Structures are given as structure tokens and as C-alpha cells.
Tab-separated table of C-alpha atoms in Angstrom:
chain	number	residue	atom	x	y	z
R	1	UNK	CA	0.000	0.000	0.000
R	2	UNK	CA	1.401	3.383	-0.978
R	3	UNK	CA	1.623	5.883	1.836
R	4	UNK	CA	1.475	9.566	1.130
R	5	UNK	CA	0.912	12.516	3.405
R	6	UNK	CA	0.691	15.848	1.611
R	7	UNK	CA	0.721	19.399	2.941
R	8	UNK	CA	0.437	22.657	1.063
R	9	UNK	CA	0.095	26.301	1.849
R	10	UNK	CA	1.158	29.863	1.199
R	11	UNK	CA	3.344	32.242	3.144
R	12	UNK	CA	3.877	35.949	2.492
R	13	UNK	CA	7.213	37.682	3.041
R	14	UNK	CA	8.047	41.406	2.823
R	15	UNK	CA	11.279	40.689	0.890
R	16	UNK	CA	11.517	40.837	-2.909
R	17	UNK	CA	11.555	37.467	-4.721
R	18	UNK	CA	15.290	37.638	-5.557
R	19	UNK	CA	16.247	38.321	-1.916
R	20	UNK	CA	14.010	35.559	-0.603
R	21	UNK	CA	15.121	33.159	-3.343
R	22	UNK	CA	18.747	33.565	-2.246
R	23	UNK	CA	17.799	32.150	1.171
R	24	UNK	CA	15.291	29.467	0.143
R	25	UNK	CA	17.648	28.042	-2.478
R	26	UNK	CA	20.593	27.729	-0.060
R	27	UNK	CA	20.699	24.447	1.853
R	28	UNK	CA	23.179	26.006	4.313
R	29	UNK	CA	20.518	28.561	5.283
R	30	UNK	CA	17.675	26.036	5.372
R	31	UNK	CA	19.466	23.594	7.683
R	32	UNK	CA	19.468	26.348	10.327
R	33	UNK	CA	15.656	26.336	10.156
R	34	UNK	CA	15.029	22.611	10.654
R	35	UNK	CA	13.989	21.634	14.178
R	36	UNK	CA	16.122	19.275	16.276
R	37	UNK	CA	19.316	19.333	14.187
R	38	UNK	CA	22.140	17.918	16.323
R	39	UNK	CA	24.993	18.232	13.847
R	40	UNK	CA	25.829	19.016	10.231
R	41	UNK	CA	28.565	16.917	8.608
R	42	UNK	CA	28.455	18.376	5.109
R	43	UNK	CA	27.024	21.685	3.904
R	44	UNK	CA	27.011	23.002	0.355
R	45	UNK	CA	24.681	25.444	-1.369
R	46	UNK	CA	22.555	22.621	-2.818
R	47	UNK	CA	23.190	19.767	-0.353
R	48	UNK	CA	23.331	19.228	3.394
R	49	UNK	CA	23.954	16.077	5.439
R	50	UNK	CA	22.825	16.308	9.065
R	51	UNK	CA	21.864	14.340	12.148
R	52	UNK	CA	18.431	15.002	13.656
R	53	UNK	CA	16.928	13.930	16.957
R	54	UNK	CA	13.185	13.866	16.314
R	55	UNK	CA	10.994	14.776	19.243
R	56	UNK	CA	8.368	12.135	18.499
R	57	UNK	CA	7.383	9.312	20.814
R	58	UNK	CA	7.337	6.866	17.885
R	59	UNK	CA	10.827	7.757	16.562
R	60	UNK	CA	13.560	7.557	19.183
R	61	UNK	CA	17.268	7.991	18.675
R	62	UNK	CA	18.790	9.951	15.842
R	63	UNK	CA	18.182	10.137	12.118
R	64	UNK	CA	20.753	10.724	9.431
R	65	UNK	CA	19.175	13.103	6.948
R	66	UNK	CA	20.099	14.701	3.665
R	67	UNK	CA	18.555	17.708	1.968
R	68	UNK	CA	19.155	18.108	-1.745
R	69	UNK	CA	17.944	21.128	-3.723
R	70	UNK	CA	17.025	20.080	-7.264
R	71	UNK	CA	15.228	21.680	-10.189
R	72	UNK	CA	16.054	25.209	-8.994
R	73	UNK	CA	14.758	27.985	-11.278
R	74	UNK	CA	15.914	31.365	-9.902
R	75	UNK	CA	14.042	33.274	-8.569
R	76	UNK	CA	10.830	31.348	-9.275
R	77	UNK	CA	10.822	27.790	-7.930
R	78	UNK	CA	12.727	24.872	-6.453
R	79	UNK	CA	12.211	21.261	-5.505
R	80	UNK	CA	13.752	19.693	-2.400
R	81	UNK	CA	14.401	16.010	-1.764
R	82	UNK	CA	14.842	15.001	1.879
R	83	UNK	CA	15.884	11.488	2.900
R	84	UNK	CA	15.946	10.300	6.527
R	85	UNK	CA	17.403	7.049	7.870
R	86	UNK	CA	17.405	5.808	11.427
R	87	UNK	CA	17.721	2.476	13.172
R	88	UNK	CA	14.978	0.392	11.599
R	89	UNK	CA	13.241	3.302	9.881
R	90	UNK	CA	13.431	5.586	6.874
R	91	UNK	CA	11.394	8.330	5.231
R	92	UNK	CA	11.576	10.179	1.930
R	93	UNK	CA	10.011	13.620	1.571
R	94	UNK	CA	9.714	15.896	-1.441
R	95	UNK	CA	8.855	19.583	-1.231
R	96	UNK	CA	8.377	22.349	-3.774
R	97	UNK	CA	8.200	26.119	-3.604
R	98	UNK	CA	6.983	28.680	-6.125
R	99	UNK	CA	7.712	32.381	-5.556
R	100	UNK	CA	5.643	35.237	-6.962
R	101	UNK	CA	5.967	38.987	-6.449
R	102	UNK	CA	3.056	40.376	-4.465
R	103	UNK	CA	2.417	43.781	-2.877
R	104	UNK	CA	6.102	44.725	-2.796
R	105	UNK	CA	7.069	41.381	-1.270
R	106	UNK	CA	6.795	37.722	-2.171
R	107	UNK	CA	4.146	35.040	-1.833
R	108	UNK	CA	5.554	31.529	-1.521
R	109	UNK	CA	3.280	28.651	-2.487
R	110	UNK	CA	4.640	25.392	-1.121
R	111	UNK	CA	3.926	21.690	-0.999
R	112	UNK	CA	5.516	18.955	1.087
R	113	UNK	CA	4.797	15.282	0.599
R	114	UNK	CA	5.946	12.171	2.443
R	115	UNK	CA	6.761	9.920	-0.521
R	116	UNK	CA	7.835	6.768	1.311
R	117	UNK	CA	8.129	5.335	4.793
R	118	UNK	CA	10.287	2.334	5.595
R	119	UNK	CA	10.847	-0.045	8.455
R	120	UNK	CA	9.121	0.646	11.746
R	121	UNK	CA	7.578	3.906	10.490
R	122	UNK	CA	5.269	1.850	8.257
R	123	UNK	CA	3.606	0.559	11.423
R	124	UNK	CA	2.917	3.996	12.920
R	125	UNK	CA	-0.712	5.126	12.448
R	126	UNK	CA	-1.039	7.676	9.643
R	127	UNK	CA	-2.655	10.188	12.024
R	128	UNK	CA	0.514	10.249	14.149
R	129	UNK	CA	2.697	10.636	11.059
R	130	UNK	CA	0.491	13.463	9.764
R	131	UNK	CA	0.552	15.288	13.109
R	132	UNK	CA	4.317	14.937	13.488
R	133	UNK	CA	4.985	16.017	9.906
R	134	UNK	CA	2.670	19.023	10.263
R	135	UNK	CA	4.586	20.125	13.365
R	136	UNK	CA	7.923	19.885	11.509
R	137	UNK	CA	6.495	21.855	8.558
R	138	UNK	CA	5.096	24.578	10.845
R	139	UNK	CA	8.263	24.822	12.950
R	140	UNK	CA	10.437	25.010	9.833
R	141	UNK	CA	8.378	27.776	8.183
R	142	UNK	CA	8.297	29.757	11.447
R	143	UNK	CA	12.095	29.514	11.685
R	144	UNK	CA	12.525	30.467	8.005
R	145	UNK	CA	10.340	33.527	8.527
R	146	UNK	CA	12.221	34.587	11.666
R	147	UNK	CA	15.679	34.121	10.096
R	148	UNK	CA	14.768	35.812	6.797
R	149	UNK	CA	13.247	38.787	8.598
R	150	UNK	CA	16.200	39.036	11.011
R	151	UNK	CA	18.724	38.998	8.164
R	152	UNK	CA	16.740	41.648	6.262
R	153	UNK	CA	16.804	43.973	9.284
R	154	UNK	CA	20.612	43.602	9.582
R	155	UNK	CA	21.316	44.412	5.940
């Protein structure tokens, strides 16, 4: 049985598309926005390898995760591929963003989809997966917004 959990939404930013694109297309910036990152072992503009400690009751220990930015079209869109592996579990997530100028700033339309679950995660009820994934999505967007706005104030 195929398992997919999909989220989508929009977020408005006061920055121009080119300024926002520079952040959202840089894996080194994005890794600072992910919750529960314990360490980063490799960081490039389009690729990051990290260790996460998820705060979920059904996923203990640490996860090795990679974020790869693919199909980047400056300053309009990008696709992200995230792979997580832990002891006895794995998950693959794909996300997309589309940026459009709006009212002097930028509207970001985004999607995030859990493409595959492996190992013990297959046995976790989909409601728990959905709730946990929604929390990660919300926490990540809140951190992106805070960091983008903080860096705009400094410049």
C-alpha cells in the first residue's frame, strides 16, 4: 500500500523574490531552520547532510538526513528532496516552492509530501505521522520567517 501525506500552503514575506530566493535556495541557510538538528557533517549550497533527533514518541534515537535542492529555477521555484534514515526506519520527503511577487514582497506557495516510509515507520498510524509532519512543517516555516526577517533587518 502506498503511503502519502501531503501538505500545502502559502506564506507571504516582505522581501523581494530575488532576496528571498537567495535564502530558500541555499541548503546552508535552510538547515538552520530545521527543528532538532544535532549536527551538520556536510554543507554546500545545494546539499546538506545532518543528524536530527526527532521529538516524536514513535521515533527515538537519531536520524541521518540529507537535503538536496534540485530543479532550482531562480528566482521562481525549487524542488527539495529530503531522505531520513534511522535504526529500523526511513522516510523520503519531497517539497516544492513557487515564488511570486506580491504587494512589494513575495508570496511563496509550497507543498511537502511524504513519498515513502520504511521499516518501523510503516507501522505507525497515519494520524501520528500526519501530526508529526505538520509540526515539523510549521516549525520550519516559522524559523525560516524569523531568520529571513532578522537577516533583512541587519542588511
